[in-house]
Each structure stands twice: as C-alpha cells, then as structure tokens.
Amino acid sequence: MSISERHIHSLELDKVLERLANLATCEESRERCLKLRPDTDYPEVVRSMEKTLAAHSLTGRFGTPTVLDMKNCMGAVKRAEIGSQLTPVELLRVNQVLKAVKNLKVWSNHFEGEENALTELFNSLYPLKNLEETITTAILSEEEIADNASRELLNIRRKIVSAGQKARNTLDNMIRSQTYQKYLQDNIITQRDGRFVIPVKSEHRADIPGLVHDTSSSGATIFIEPMSVVEANNEIRVLKNKEKQEIDRILAEISAQVGENADFIRTSYESAVEIDVILSKARLAWEMNCAVTAIRNDGKIKLVKARHPLIDKDKVVPTNIELGYDFDTLVITGPNTGGKTVSIKTLGLMTLMIMCGMMIPVSDGSEVSVFKNVLVDIGDEQSIEQSLSTFSGHMTNIVSILEKTDDKSLVLVDELGAGTDPIEGAALAVSIIEKFREKGAKVAATTHYAEIKMYALETDGVENGCCEFDVATLKPTYRLLIGVPGRSNAFAISSRLGLADDIIDRAKELVSTENTRFEDVVSKLEISRQQMEEARHEAEKQRAEAEKIRNEIEKHREVLEKEKEKEIDKARQEAQRIIQEVTAKSNNMMEELDKIIKEKDRDDFSAMVAGGKGTFRANMKKLEELADPVTKKKSVNYIPPRPLKKGDTVIIVDLGKEGTITSEPDKSGMVMVQAGTIRTKVNVKDLRLCEKKKQKKQSSVSFKGTGAAYREVKMEVDLRGMDSVEAIMEVDRFIDNAILNHQSMISIIHGKGTGVLRNAVQNHLRKHKGVKSFRLGVYGEGESGVTVVELK
C-alpha cells in the first residue's frame, strides 16, 4: 500500500524533497530524491533509517565525500558490452563515473574494518584504476585525443606537423617574394578543405599556377593552392586519414575495455547513486539540526521540540506533540492563525519523512511510528470546477478517507465539520471521530466547536489540545498544549481591539449558560496550567542547578582522589626505596660484625672491636636518618671564609640555633659552643660562621621537620618527589636566588632511586650559565643522592 500523492502534497513532503534534491551532487541522485516516497514496510523503513544515521555519523566524523557530477552512461556501457565503439563524449562520462567511485572508495578508508549500515554499499564500489588512467591519458576533451594516446598517433601527428611546416615555408617564401606580392590580395596563408592556400586577386588568376579551392563572396579574391605545395598538401591529407583511423582504433580499444568491465561499472554506478542519495539525507539532517528518532510499529508518536522544516528556522517555534500513548485521538482547538493547522501538518510531515528514511528536526527522546496509510484532509482542497462548497468538498474527502481507514492509519483532519450549521456540524464531527476510532485509527483533528471540546473531556482515549494565544499582544505563541481545551478568546480580542463594552456585555448575555460555564472551566484550567507550567519551569531550573552543583562536587572529588592516589604512590615508592637502602646497610653491618668475630684471635682484636663499634654507631645513625626521610638533614660542603676561632658567632647546624665559640678547636676539630643556656661540644664542620656585618644576609642551611624553620637564604634544595620538568624549574629558581645572595656553593638533593632525576638535573647544570662546576656528594654529604654545585 502506498501513500496517496494528494496527501503527500497536502503535507508538503514534495517541498522537503526539493530541498533534499538540491543537496545531491549528480543528476540521477537528484531525480531519485524527487521521486522518493514513504515506505509502509516497517523493516525496510528501519533499514533505510540505519543507512541515513550511519551517513550522518560518518560525515560528522570525517566530513562529506566529493561525489562528482556523474551522468547516466549506462546506455553507452551496454553498447560497449555488445562491441560498439563509444565516442569521446561517452568515454568521458564513463570516466566521470569511475572518478566518483574512486573518491567514494577512498573516503570509505576512514572507517575501513568498521561495520555499519553502509558497509555493503561501499563494498559494491569497484574502482577501475587502469581503465580510468587510460581514458584520462588518451582523451583530453570531447573533441581532442591526446598525442600520447598511442605511439603511432604521436608519429603521425609529428609527420603532419612536418609536412604542414614544409608547405607553409614554401608559401611563406611566395608571399614574401616581390614577384608574387603584387598578385596577392593579402600577404597571408590560410586553409581551405584542410589544404594550405593563398588569397590571389581574381584578375591575376593566370599569374600563379595552381588549383583553385574557393572564391570570396565578392568574387574579388580566389584561394589558390600553388602547384609547389600540392604534394605537401596531399601528404597531409593522407596523414590525416591515417590519424583518423588510429583514433578510431584507440577509441575501439578503450570501448572494448569498458565492455569487459560493464558489470563492475553498472554495479558501482548504482551503488554510487544510492550512496549520494543517502549522503544527501545526512546533509539535510545536519542543515535542519535533526536528532536520532526511535522508529515504532505500534502507532505511537512523540515529537519533542519538533520544528516544521519549511518554516524559517529563526521564526519556527518548537512544539511537543504526542499521540497513541494515553489517547488515540487529539482534538486541537483555538482561534484562527493560532497554529492548529501547522501542528497537525508537522505531525503528518514528520511521519512521512521518517517513512522516507529521513531524519527529522526534533530533540532527543522523540518516537515516530510507521503507518500503512497517512490520510489527510487539510485546507480548502475542494475543486471549484466540481462546483462543490467548502462543506461538500470536505465531506467528499472524509468519505474517501473513511473507506481507506484501518488500525494502521494516521488520520489528520483540519476544521472537522466546518462549513455548515454549527450544531449539525459539531454532531457530525463527533460521529466521524467515533467512526475513525472504531476502525482503530490514530486521529488528530482541529475544530472550533465547543461540543467537540466537551466530547474530548468526557471520552476516554480522546484528548484536548490547544495552541497557546497571548491575549495581551493578540498574537499566537504557536505552542501546542496537550490536555487543555482552547478558548476562542473572541470577547477578549474584541475588547482589546476597541469594541464597546456594552456590546460585549450584551453578547455575553446571549451566550448560553452552559457555554458560559464551560468557558469558565476552560479559563480556570488555563490559569491552573500556567501556574503548573511556572512551577515546572522553576523545578527544572532548581534541578538543573542541583545537577550542576552535584557534577562540580563529583569532579572535585575525582581530582582529590587522583591527588590522594598520586601521593600514596609517591609515599609507597619512597618507603620501598628506604627499605631497600636500610636492608643493604644492615647487611653490610652484619658482614662487618662477622668479619670481626672471625678475627678474635688476632693481637689487635681490641682495636678492631673499638673500630667496629664506631662504625656500627655511625651506621646506626645513618639508619635512623633513613628511617625518617622527612626529618633527615643533609650536610652541605660548607667552607668558612676563614678558620673559626674563640668568640666567633656561629650557627649549630644540628640544632638550628645561634651560639658563640668559647674555646679554640682541638686536634679533632671540636670546640665548645655556648647557645643560650646550653653549652655543648660541636665539630667545626657542623658550624656556620655568622659575620656581624652580613649576619642578616649570611646564608644558612634550610631545615625540614618538626620545629625546623626556613632561613631567609637556603643552602640546599630538595627535589625528591618531583618529575624532571618540575625539578628543572625549581633548580633554576634556586640558583637564581643563590646568585642574588652571593652564594658560591649549594646542594641539590635528588635522591638515589633510579638515577633518572639525577641525570636530568646534571644534564641541565652542564648547560646552565651560572654553574661553574658540580660533583656528587661524598660520604657524610649524601653521596650519590646529592649534587654539590659551585656557582660562578
């Protein structure tokens, strides 16, 4: 069963198809777009839509491929298949098809190996590279064959050029000769019938021996082929015949290749045209901002923010339309020019577009069913030639629609029951609606009758709808409101337009009490609807705000989780490194003790034990430091500007306190230092001199850990836990500060680990302009975990 052309025209599908055709790139696909008709077979509609959706997705990802303006050359291909020779024009059209097929095939490489609804079509494209190159090389235009189409053709044309040059040289000598110039009408060389001639004055015909080929219209000039060039012209004529024969041979050879590949060319052409039609649907979908729509087979329709495609996109008002879920019949009421007709046209047109495999301009969540028939009575379609009134014309259409209606039909009727007595028209309209429902059809109708509004209120499965109208501005909003009967607003509109109040009051008195009560109910419903609409908008706004806040919290939580994981991972790696280092140190200590025990019988055993104890204590000290990497202090290769002496003000590194030396250094470099109330013995290596003049600027080591404070100038920078980029930036910053504070030595703590950070830092130091030299730390300085830098 197919949809009637009259109904297709009523819903203006033909205008949408014209837009579709304008987006096609070749003549055949444009014609197919115009001939496109709604398919009533549900599986076929689904397959067609899958292809359109695939094209829409692929063009969104990879852009639209170029399909050249192919001409239908299948007749020529058929003749080539049976042995006929094709003309250059026909071969060029075949070549255009081959180029289009190649372009489509190349574009399909974007999604090679990816199965989609278009895979089979693209697999039916057979690029014939050799044939395409042969035609492109041999045929330059519809009238010109290339010299290099064959070696023989090239040789023949060279000989033609040579013979022609020979003839021209002979004639050129004649027209330059003083002997012949007086006989010539013009000193030029021309051609007649492919032979070189010169224009001679008619009275001097006998003075130049040769063959006459033509005479001017006035008779004053005759065109003579002098005997001296007859032989050259004859040679040219013979060569021209050979050229024609060779061109015919070339065309016949290429035509034979076309015939041999006729099946591939036909299949590729059909697939290319179909692909172009599908791509045109995708282009139109992008142009109309369409969305993916679910396709149903149960008569249910839900259009979300549907926009009529033929109304200016800057003026169209999105509307929501529903049918077939809670009700099978929708009665739309309201004033004229309020958008009632546009609403049911939108419903019908969207359905037909879906059945044509086209996407529709709606929002996500829309659903459309496939119907066996879409039956329409919209507008004043009755024929004046048939001498029918408006009512008679509509009734004729209704009779025809009732005959075709079944449970797989969508029926759309505009101004049902109009054109006759209101009471009879309303009763007839209700009766017709009941008949449509009895047949199981889905119905959408517009009307002015209050009786039909009441029928919709009282009948299950029938729902009122209206197109919103703003009485304040006297303009429709074109929004369809389902569940609310429309008001005529005649009194309000008349009052706004200036009709006297006494006239309007008298009119209200004449309206029946029932109608008044009904209008009051509708008015209250409208007020309630508006309040609910405002409440819904407010709720939507709050929900959107809450959703936004929830998303922000979730994103923040994810960031915190990632940072937490990162810190835990860093701590885990550091702990692993410490464990490995402590284990290695412990093993070394155990080996030393075993070695000492084995030497117990030696004379110097006591000395060895003492030395072992010292080493053990030193190693234990290192293990304590390793066990707490956060509070571990690094010694710095500090060189005092002069030897320390009694009375010097110094900083005790281990304590981070300032004190005064109260004794001269002994042999082991130990001095007594008074720091406040504390008097302690300290090695000079652990002291930093504070000169009085530069005390505030004098560099001091930075301390980490509980109770330690950062000094104004730091002697070391700790890069552990940083990546290479962060570390390099921190080193540059630290060196700049050190140079500004006139420091000559600094320490960079990078840890031992894998050595990646150490290598990155030292490679950077080699190129730094402020670095004089650098070295790894020695025992007591952090060894290979520290790089000591001397600044310029």
Short mmCIF file of C-alpha atoms in Angstrom, two decimals, residues 22 36 136 152 180 260 317 454 482 485 505 508 527 544 594 606 625 765 788:
data_model
loop_
_atom_site.label_atom_id
_atom_site.label_comp_id
_atom_site.label_asym_id
_atom_site.label_seq_id
_atom_site.Cartn_x
_atom_site.Cartn_y
_atom_site.Cartn_z
CA ASN A 22 19.28 20.38 -4.14
CA LEU A 36 11.38 9.37 -3.03
CA THR A 136 42.26 10.24 -18.68
CA GLU A 152 51.60 5.54 -33.74
CA TYR A 180 54.17 37.39 -56.26
CA GLU A 260 34.80 -6.05 -20.47
CA VAL A 317 8.51 27.69 17.42
CA MET A 454 -16.69 18.68 25.73
CA ILE A 482 -2.00 18.95 25.24
CA PRO A 485 -9.07 22.79 25.51
CA ASP A 505 -21.68 42.58 27.71
CA LYS A 508 -22.09 37.56 26.91
CA ILE A 527 -4.88 29.52 34.84
CA ALA A 544 19.50 21.89 36.70
CA ASP A 594 81.01 -11.47 61.23
CA SER A 606 90.52 -4.91 70.83
CA GLU A 625 68.19 9.09 59.32
CA LEU A 765 73.55 22.00 35.12
CA VAL A 788 77.09 19.80 45.16
#
